[in-house]
């Protein structure tokens, strides 16, 4: 594949490109799920191809080919140049400087998830599925996924890097119904479960069969739980919901291409402006958010992004102040800050976009119990159920699967249909405390959408439970 990438870059520069890069990618993806004791989905797919990106007179062009052959590489390069010329450039386009990179990266794991037989994976799901059986339960689902991607990237600037990533994960979803009420409960996260860049050992550590009875019991109990009241109160979020809050209201608005408006047609823009860097008050002094593509096990972990920029760790919010953006080499040059490092593509047939890597809310101090202990009256919410946020990532409403009343520092009655609303900088300004490192957990999201044609990114967010004061919860009449 390396020779094909080199041939593609040579063909592109020979056709007039002042810059070119080529990515050859081989990917295998496996998904398996069961529903009410039967196999519902079983897919095992492989794909391969090459994508070529070029700059001609300041205009980008991209083309791809499923043939990993000399002809396929050359055709993709020439088509990419033709597209760039047709788009029409406006002179030179600045890119943040990058020295030629060489090296490799491979996921560290104990057991290759693809070495586990399909039969064993089906049995694993069926056992967890059966363990979800309980009072009022009408839908039981268990799922597993695995992904391997081998990628080589070469550029006209001399970058030559090779990477192989392996992901693995799974999850449970359970639905209960009765007396006209329908409730869901999931583990360890809603809909997509949890994945990490690890091997089969991660699935075993999730303990799907072990956790299933608790999930089913809570789904049933929610049918008889009181409705979450509508009021302004203290809100404590579990690490999973806090991670989603970071994703939607910090991750997306700090993608610098959205700030500059190049994602407006699909993913929306951002309430932020380039001039806000270093001055905008994003949240309270307890808010520290870090982008880290070096986090062990993260779905946004790599050795190099899809422009060849080495993995790094840098602040996005420091003590509540906007300190950085997620950037490409182009947007970093435009703003005069950063060096890129957030460009990723969903496979060989997609052009790289600015995407989240691993975006973490840094831990504070204490435990979840410490957060609760300082609350006289409030609500504790756990596991996302729904989300809604505007195109600028400013106004939002989130719902969780389950909640509990907090009285005198202790969890009380269970509550259903819990929601909360806010305006992004006002909400983060109400951040009162974040639990410590022992409560910090890393969540994996595999369905983050962006771009046209659409791309799905795999990203991770680490967070501890967090406490917010004076938040509107519940649905006002």
Coordinates of C-alpha atoms in Angstrom, one line a residue:
X1 CA 0.0 0.0 0.0
X2 CA 2.9 2.3 0.6
X3 CA 4.0 2.2 -3.0
X4 CA 0.5 2.9 -4.2
X5 CA 0.3 6.0 -1.9
X6 CA 3.7 7.2 -3.2
X7 CA 2.5 6.7 -6.8
X8 CA -0.7 8.7 -6.1
X9 CA 1.2 11.6 -4.6
X10 CA 3.6 11.6 -7.6
X11 CA 0.7 11.5 -10.0
X12 CA -1.0 14.4 -8.2
X13 CA 2.1 16.7 -8.1
X14 CA 2.8 15.8 -11.7
X15 CA -0.7 17.1 -12.6
X16 CA -0.1 20.4 -10.9
X17 CA -0.9 19.9 -7.2
X18 CA 1.2 22.1 -4.9
X19 CA 0.3 19.7 -2.1
X20 CA -1.0 16.1 -2.1
X21 CA -1.6 13.3 0.4
X22 CA -2.8 9.8 -0.1
X23 CA -4.4 7.4 2.4
X24 CA -4.6 3.7 1.7
X25 CA -7.0 2.0 4.2
X26 CA -8.1 -1.6 4.8
X27 CA -10.9 -2.0 7.3
X28 CA -12.9 -4.9 8.8
X29 CA -16.0 -4.2 10.9
X30 CA -18.1 -6.7 12.8
X31 CA -21.5 -6.1 14.5
X32 CA -23.7 -8.5 16.3
X33 CA -26.9 -8.1 18.3
X34 CA -29.6 -10.2 19.8
X35 CA -33.2 -9.2 20.7
X36 CA -35.5 -11.2 22.9
X37 CA -33.5 -14.4 22.6
X38 CA -32.8 -14.3 18.9
X39 CA -30.0 -13.0 16.7
X40 CA -31.2 -9.7 15.2
X41 CA -28.0 -8.5 13.4
X42 CA -24.8 -10.2 12.3
X43 CA -22.5 -8.4 9.9
X44 CA -18.9 -8.9 9.1
X45 CA -17.7 -6.5 6.4
X46 CA -14.3 -5.6 4.8
X47 CA -13.4 -2.7 2.6
X48 CA -10.3 -1.3 1.1
X49 CA -9.3 1.6 -1.1
X50 CA -7.3 4.8 -1.5
X51 CA -8.2 8.4 -1.0
X52 CA -6.2 11.3 -2.5
X53 CA -6.5 14.9 -1.3
X54 CA -4.8 17.8 -3.3
X55 CA -4.3 21.5 -3.3
X56 CA -4.3 23.1 -6.8
X57 CA -4.0 26.9 -6.9
X58 CA -5.5 27.1 -3.4
X59 CA -8.5 24.9 -4.1
X60 CA -9.0 21.5 -2.4
X61 CA -9.8 18.4 -4.4
X62 CA -10.5 14.9 -3.3
X63 CA -11.1 11.6 -5.0
X64 CA -11.0 7.9 -4.1
X65 CA -10.8 4.5 -5.7
X66 CA -11.7 1.1 -4.3
X67 CA -8.9 -0.5 -6.3
X68 CA -5.6 -0.8 -4.4
X69 CA -3.7 -1.0 -7.6
X70 CA -1.4 1.4 -9.5
X71 CA -4.2 2.2 -11.9
X72 CA -6.6 3.0 -9.0
X73 CA -4.1 5.2 -7.3
X74 CA -3.3 7.2 -10.4
X75 CA -7.0 7.6 -11.4
X76 CA -7.8 8.9 -7.9
X77 CA -5.0 11.4 -8.0
X78 CA -5.8 12.7 -11.4
X79 CA -9.5 13.0 -10.6
X80 CA -8.7 14.9 -7.4
X81 CA -6.6 17.4 -9.3
X82 CA -9.4 17.8 -11.9
X83 CA -11.9 18.5 -9.2
X84 CA -9.7 21.1 -7.6
X85 CA -9.1 22.8 -10.9
X86 CA -12.9 22.8 -11.6
X87 CA -13.5 24.4 -8.2
X88 CA -11.2 27.2 -9.0
X89 CA -8.6 28.5 -6.5
X90 CA -7.9 32.0 -5.3
X91 CA -4.1 31.7 -4.9
X92 CA -2.1 30.1 -2.2
X93 CA -3.8 28.5 0.8
X94 CA -1.8 28.6 4.0
X95 CA -1.3 25.5 6.1
X96 CA 0.3 25.4 9.6
X97 CA 3.9 24.2 9.2
X98 CA 4.6 20.5 9.7
X99 CA 7.9 18.7 9.5
X100 CA 7.9 15.5 7.5
X101 CA 6.7 12.8 9.9
X102 CA 7.6 9.1 9.9
X103 CA 6.6 6.4 12.3
X104 CA 3.9 3.9 13.2
X105 CA 1.1 3.4 15.8
X106 CA -0.7 0.2 16.9
X107 CA -3.4 -0.4 19.4
X108 CA -2.2 -2.3 22.4
X109 CA -4.5 -5.2 23.4
X110 CA -4.4 -8.6 25.0
X111 CA -6.8 -10.7 22.8
X112 CA -7.7 -9.9 19.2
X113 CA -11.5 -9.5 19.1
X114 CA -11.6 -11.1 15.7
X115 CA -10.0 -14.3 17.1
X116 CA -13.2 -14.9 19.1
X117 CA -15.6 -17.0 17.1
X118 CA -18.9 -15.8 15.9
X119 CA -20.5 -18.6 17.9
X120 CA -18.9 -17.5 21.1
X121 CA -20.0 -13.9 20.5
X122 CA -23.6 -15.0 19.8
X123 CA -23.6 -17.0 23.0
X124 CA -22.1 -14.1 25.0
X125 CA -25.0 -11.9 23.8
X126 CA -27.7 -14.5 24.3
X127 CA -26.6 -15.1 27.9
X128 CA -26.8 -11.3 28.6
X129 CA -30.1 -11.1 26.7
X130 CA -31.6 -13.8 28.9
X131 CA -30.3 -12.2 32.1
X132 CA -32.4 -9.1 31.1
X133 CA -35.6 -11.0 31.5
X134 CA -37.8 -9.7 34.3
X135 CA -41.0 -8.2 35.4
X136 CA -42.6 -5.9 32.8
X137 CA -39.7 -6.3 30.4
X138 CA -40.9 -6.4 26.8
X139 CA -37.6 -5.8 24.9
X140 CA -34.2 -7.3 25.7
X141 CA -31.2 -6.4 23.6
X142 CA -27.5 -7.1 23.8
X143 CA -24.8 -6.1 21.2
X144 CA -21.1 -6.4 20.4
X145 CA -18.9 -4.7 17.9
X146 CA -15.3 -4.9 16.7
X147 CA -13.3 -2.9 14.2
X148 CA -9.8 -3.1 12.8
X149 CA -8.3 -0.4 10.5
X150 CA -4.9 -0.5 8.8
X151 CA -3.9 2.8 7.3
X152 CA -0.9 4.2 5.5
X153 CA -0.6 8.0 4.8
X154 CA 2.0 9.6 2.6
X155 CA 2.2 13.3 1.6
X156 CA 4.2 15.4 -0.8
X157 CA 5.9 17.0 2.2
X158 CA 7.6 13.8 3.0
X159 CA 5.2 12.4 5.7
X160 CA 5.1 8.6 5.7
X161 CA 3.2 7.0 8.6
X162 CA 1.4 3.7 9.2
X163 CA -1.3 2.9 11.8
X164 CA -3.4 -0.1 12.9
X165 CA -6.2 0.5 15.3
X166 CA -8.4 -2.1 17.0
X167 CA -11.7 -1.3 18.7
X168 CA -14.0 -3.5 20.7
X169 CA -17.2 -3.0 22.8
X170 CA -20.7 -3.9 23.6
X171 CA -23.8 -2.9 25.6
X172 CA -27.3 -3.7 26.8
X173 CA -30.7 -2.0 26.2
X174 CA -33.9 -3.0 28.0
X175 CA -37.5 -1.7 27.7
X176 CA -40.4 -2.2 30.1
X177 CA -44.0 -1.2 29.7
X178 CA -47.2 -1.1 31.8
X179 CA -50.2 1.0 32.4
X180 CA -49.5 3.1 29.4
X181 CA -46.0 3.9 30.4
X182 CA -42.8 2.9 28.5
X183 CA -39.3 3.1 30.0
X184 CA -35.8 2.2 28.9
X185 CA -32.6 1.3 30.7
X186 CA -29.2 0.8 29.2
X187 CA -25.7 -0.3 30.3
X188 CA -23.0 1.0 30.2
X189 CA -24.4 3.7 27.9
X190 CA -27.5 4.2 25.8
X191 CA -27.9 2.7 22.3
X192 CA -24.3 2.2 21.3
X193 CA -22.9 0.7 24.5
X194 CA -19.3 1.4 25.2
X195 CA -16.2 0.8 23.1
X196 CA -12.5 1.4 23.6
X197 CA -9.3 0.8 21.6
X198 CA -8.7 -2.5 23.3
X199 CA -9.3 -6.2 22.7
X200 CA -11.8 -8.8 23.7
X201 CA -10.7 -8.4 27.3
X202 CA -12.6 -5.1 27.4
X203 CA -15.9 -6.8 26.6
X204 CA -15.3 -9.3 29.3
X205 CA -14.6 -6.5 31.8
X206 CA -17.9 -4.8 30.9
X207 CA -19.7 -7.8 32.5
X208 CA -22.9 -7.6 30.4
X209 CA -24.4 -10.7 31.9
X210 CA -23.5 -9.6 35.4
X211 CA -25.1 -6.1 35.0
X212 CA -28.3 -7.3 33.2
X213 CA -30.5 -8.1 36.2
X214 CA -29.9 -4.6 37.7
X215 CA -30.7 -3.0 34.3
X216 CA -34.0 -5.0 34.0
X217 CA -35.0 -4.3 37.6
X218 CA -34.5 -0.5 37.1
X219 CA -36.4 -0.5 33.8
X220 CA -39.4 -2.1 35.6
X221 CA -39.1 0.2 38.7
X222 CA -39.3 3.2 36.5
X223 CA -42.8 2.3 35.5
X224 CA -43.9 3.0 39.1
X225 CA -41.5 6.0 39.7
X226 CA -42.7 9.5 40.1
X227 CA -42.4 12.0 37.3
X228 CA -39.4 14.3 37.6
X229 CA -40.8 17.6 39.0
X230 CA -40.3 20.9 37.2
X231 CA -38.2 23.4 39.2
X232 CA -34.9 25.2 39.4
X233 CA -32.6 23.2 41.5
X234 CA -29.1 21.7 42.0
X235 CA -28.3 19.1 39.4
X236 CA -25.8 16.3 39.7
X237 CA -24.9 14.4 36.5
X238 CA -23.3 11.0 36.3
X239 CA -20.1 10.6 34.3
X240 CA -21.9 9.2 31.2
X241 CA -24.3 12.2 30.9
X242 CA -21.5 14.7 31.7
X243 CA -19.5 13.2 28.9
X244 CA -22.3 13.7 26.4
X245 CA -22.7 17.3 27.7
X246 CA -19.0 17.8 26.9
X247 CA -19.5 16.3 23.5
X248 CA -22.5 18.4 22.4
X249 CA -21.8 21.7 24.1
X250 CA -18.0 21.9 24.1
X251 CA -16.7 19.5 21.5
X252 CA -18.8 20.5 18.5
X253 CA -18.7 24.3 19.0
X254 CA -14.9 24.3 19.4
X255 CA -14.4 22.6 16.0
X256 CA -12.8 25.5 14.2
X257 CA -14.3 24.7 10.8
X258 CA -17.8 25.2 12.3
X259 CA -16.7 28.5 13.8
X260 CA -15.7 29.6 10.3
X261 CA -19.0 28.4 8.8
X262 CA -17.8 25.6 6.5
X263 CA -20.1 23.0 8.2
X264 CA -23.3 25.2 8.3
X265 CA -25.2 23.2 5.7
X266 CA -25.2 20.0 7.7
X267 CA -23.8 20.0 11.2
X268 CA -24.4 23.7 11.9
X269 CA -22.0 26.4 13.0
X270 CA -21.0 27.6 16.5
X271 CA -21.9 30.3 19.0
X272 CA -18.1 30.9 19.3
X273 CA -16.0 33.3 17.3
X274 CA -12.3 33.1 16.4
X275 CA -11.7 36.3 18.4
X276 CA -13.1 34.6 21.6
X277 CA -9.9 32.6 22.0
X278 CA -8.3 33.4 25.4
X279 CA -11.1 35.7 26.5
X280 CA -14.5 34.1 26.4
X281 CA -15.9 32.9 29.7
X282 CA -17.1 29.4 28.8
X283 CA -17.8 28.3 32.4
X284 CA -16.9 28.4 36.0
X285 CA -13.4 28.1 37.4
X286 CA -14.1 24.4 37.9
X287 CA -14.3 23.8 34.2
X288 CA -11.1 22.4 32.6
X289 CA -11.5 20.6 29.3
X290 CA -8.6 18.9 27.5
X291 CA -8.2 17.5 24.0
X292 CA -5.9 14.5 24.2
X293 CA -5.3 12.1 21.3
X294 CA -2.8 10.2 23.3
X295 CA -5.2 8.8 25.9
X296 CA -4.7 5.0 26.3
X297 CA -7.8 3.2 25.0
X298 CA -9.5 6.2 23.6
X299 CA -11.5 5.9 20.4
X300 CA -9.9 9.2 19.3
X301 CA -6.4 8.0 20.1
X302 CA -3.8 7.7 17.3
X303 CA -0.2 8.3 16.5
X304 CA -0.9 10.8 13.7
X305 CA -4.1 12.4 12.4
X306 CA -5.1 12.2 8.7
X307 CA -2.8 15.1 7.9
X308 CA 0.1 13.4 9.6
X309 CA 0.1 15.8 12.6
X310 CA 1.4 13.9 15.7
X311 CA -0.9 13.1 18.5
X312 CA -0.8 15.6 21.3
X313 CA -2.6 17.0 24.4
X314 CA -3.8 20.6 24.6
X315 CA -6.3 22.6 26.6
X316 CA -9.6 23.7 25.2
X317 CA -11.0 25.4 28.3
X318 CA -8.8 26.4 31.2
X319 CA -10.4 27.5 34.5
X320 CA -13.6 28.3 32.6
X321 CA -11.9 30.4 29.8
X322 CA -11.7 29.3 26.1
X323 CA -8.1 28.3 25.6
X324 CA -8.1 26.4 22.3
X325 CA -9.9 25.0 19.3
X326 CA -10.0 21.7 17.5
X327 CA -8.1 22.5 14.3
X328 CA -6.8 21.4 10.9
X329 CA -3.5 22.7 9.5
X330 CA -5.6 25.1 7.4
X331 CA -7.8 26.5 10.2
X332 CA -4.8 26.7 12.6
X333 CA -2.9 28.8 10.1
X334 CA -6.0 31.0 9.6
X335 CA -6.5 31.7 13.3
X336 CA -2.7 31.9 13.9
X337 CA -3.0 29.4 16.8
X338 CA -2.4 25.7 17.2
X339 CA -1.0 23.3 14.7
X340 CA -3.8 21.1 13.6
X341 CA -4.1 17.5 14.8
X342 CA -7.9 17.0 14.7
X343 CA -8.3 15.9 11.0
X344 CA -9.9 12.5 10.6
X345 CA -11.8 10.7 7.8
X346 CA -14.3 7.9 8.1
X347 CA -12.5 5.5 5.8
X348 CA -10.7 5.7 2.5
X349 CA -13.6 7.2 0.6
X350 CA -14.1 10.3 2.7
X351 CA -12.1 13.6 2.9
X352 CA -10.7 14.4 6.3
X353 CA -12.6 16.8 8.5
X354 CA -12.0 18.6 11.8
X355 CA -13.3 16.0 14.3
X356 CA -13.1 15.6 18.1
X357 CA -10.3 13.2 19.2
X358 CA -10.6 12.4 23.0
X359 CA -12.1 15.4 24.8
X360 CA -12.1 15.2 28.5
X361 CA -13.5 17.2 31.4
X362 CA -10.6 17.1 33.8
X363 CA -11.4 15.7 37.3
X364 CA -11.7 17.7 40.4
X365 CA -11.7 16.3 43.9
X366 CA -13.8 13.9 46.0
X367 CA -16.3 11.2 45.2
X368 CA -19.9 11.2 43.9
X369 CA -21.0 10.9 47.5
X370 CA -19.1 14.0 48.3
X371 CA -21.0 15.9 45.5
X372 CA -24.3 14.6 46.9
X373 CA -23.4 15.4 50.5
X374 CA -23.3 19.1 49.8
X375 CA -26.9 19.2 48.3
X376 CA -29.9 19.8 50.5
X377 CA -32.4 19.5 47.7
X378 CA -31.6 18.5 44.1
X379 CA -31.8 15.9 41.4
X380 CA -29.2 13.2 40.3
X381 CA -29.5 12.1 36.7
X382 CA -28.0 9.1 35.0
X383 CA -27.6 7.7 31.5
X384 CA -28.7 9.8 28.5
X385 CA -32.1 9.2 26.9
X386 CA -32.6 12.1 24.6
X387 CA -30.8 15.3 23.4
X388 CA -31.7 18.4 21.5
X389 CA -29.4 21.3 20.8
X390 CA -29.5 24.1 18.2
X391 CA -27.2 24.5 15.3
X392 CA -25.0 27.0 17.1
X393 CA -24.7 24.6 20.1
X394 CA -26.1 27.2 22.4
X395 CA -29.6 26.3 23.6
X396 CA -30.2 22.6 24.7
X397 CA -32.4 20.2 26.4
X398 CA -31.3 16.8 27.5
X399 CA -33.2 13.9 29.0
X400 CA -31.9 10.9 31.1
X401 CA -33.2 7.4 31.5
X402 CA -33.3 7.6 35.3
X403 CA -33.0 10.1 38.1
X404 CA -33.2 10.2 41.9
X405 CA -34.2 13.0 44.2
X406 CA -31.4 14.3 46.5
X407 CA -32.5 15.1 50.0
X408 CA -30.1 16.2 52.8
X409 CA -27.1 14.8 50.9
X410 CA -28.6 11.4 50.2
X411 CA -30.4 9.8 47.2
X412 CA -34.1 9.4 47.7
X413 CA -37.0 8.4 45.5
X414 CA -36.5 7.3 41.9
X415 CA -37.8 9.6 39.2
X416 CA -38.7 9.0 35.6
X417 CA -38.7 11.2 32.5
X418 CA -36.1 13.5 33.9
X419 CA -34.9 16.5 31.7
X420 CA -32.8 19.6 32.1
X421 CA -32.3 22.7 30.0
X422 CA -29.7 25.4 29.6
X423 CA -27.7 27.8 27.5
X424 CA -24.2 26.6 27.0
X425 CA -22.0 29.2 28.7
X426 CA -24.6 30.0 31.4
X427 CA -24.9 26.3 32.2
X428 CA -21.2 25.6 32.4
X429 CA -21.0 28.8 34.5
X430 CA -23.1 27.0 37.1
X431 CA -20.6 24.2 37.4
X432 CA -20.0 24.0 41.1
X433 CA -17.8 20.9 41.5
X434 CA -16.4 17.9 39.6
X435 CA -15.6 14.6 41.3
X436 CA -12.0 13.4 41.5
X437 CA -9.9 11.0 39.4
X438 CA -11.2 7.9 41.1
X439 CA -14.7 8.7 39.8
X440 CA -13.4 9.6 36.3
X441 CA -14.6 7.3 33.5
X442 CA -14.0 7.3 29.8
X443 CA -17.0 6.9 27.5
X444 CA -16.9 5.9 23.9
X445 CA -19.2 7.4 21.2
X446 CA -19.3 5.6 17.8
X447 CA -22.1 7.6 16.0
X448 CA -20.9 11.2 15.9
X449 CA -22.1 12.6 12.5
X450 CA -20.7 15.4 10.4
X451 CA -20.0 16.3 6.8
X452 CA -21.6 15.8 3.4
X453 CA -21.5 13.1 2.4
X454 CA -22.0 12.0 5.9
X455 CA -19.2 10.7 8.1
X456 CA -19.3 8.9 11.5
X457 CA -16.5 9.6 13.9
X458 CA -15.5 7.5 16.9
X459 CA -14.5 9.6 19.9
X460 CA -14.0 9.2 23.6
X461 CA -14.8 11.5 26.5
X462 CA -13.6 11.2 30.0
X463 CA -15.5 12.7 32.8
X464 CA -16.3 12.4 36.5
X465 CA -19.8 13.2 37.9
X466 CA -20.4 16.9 38.0
X467 CA -22.6 19.3 40.0
X468 CA -24.4 22.3 38.7
X469 CA -26.4 24.9 40.8
X470 CA -29.7 26.6 39.8
X471 CA -30.6 24.5 36.8
X472 CA -34.1 24.2 35.3
X473 CA -35.2 20.5 35.4
X474 CA -38.4 18.9 34.4
X475 CA -41.0 20.1 31.9
X476 CA -42.7 23.3 32.9
X477 CA -46.5 23.4 32.4

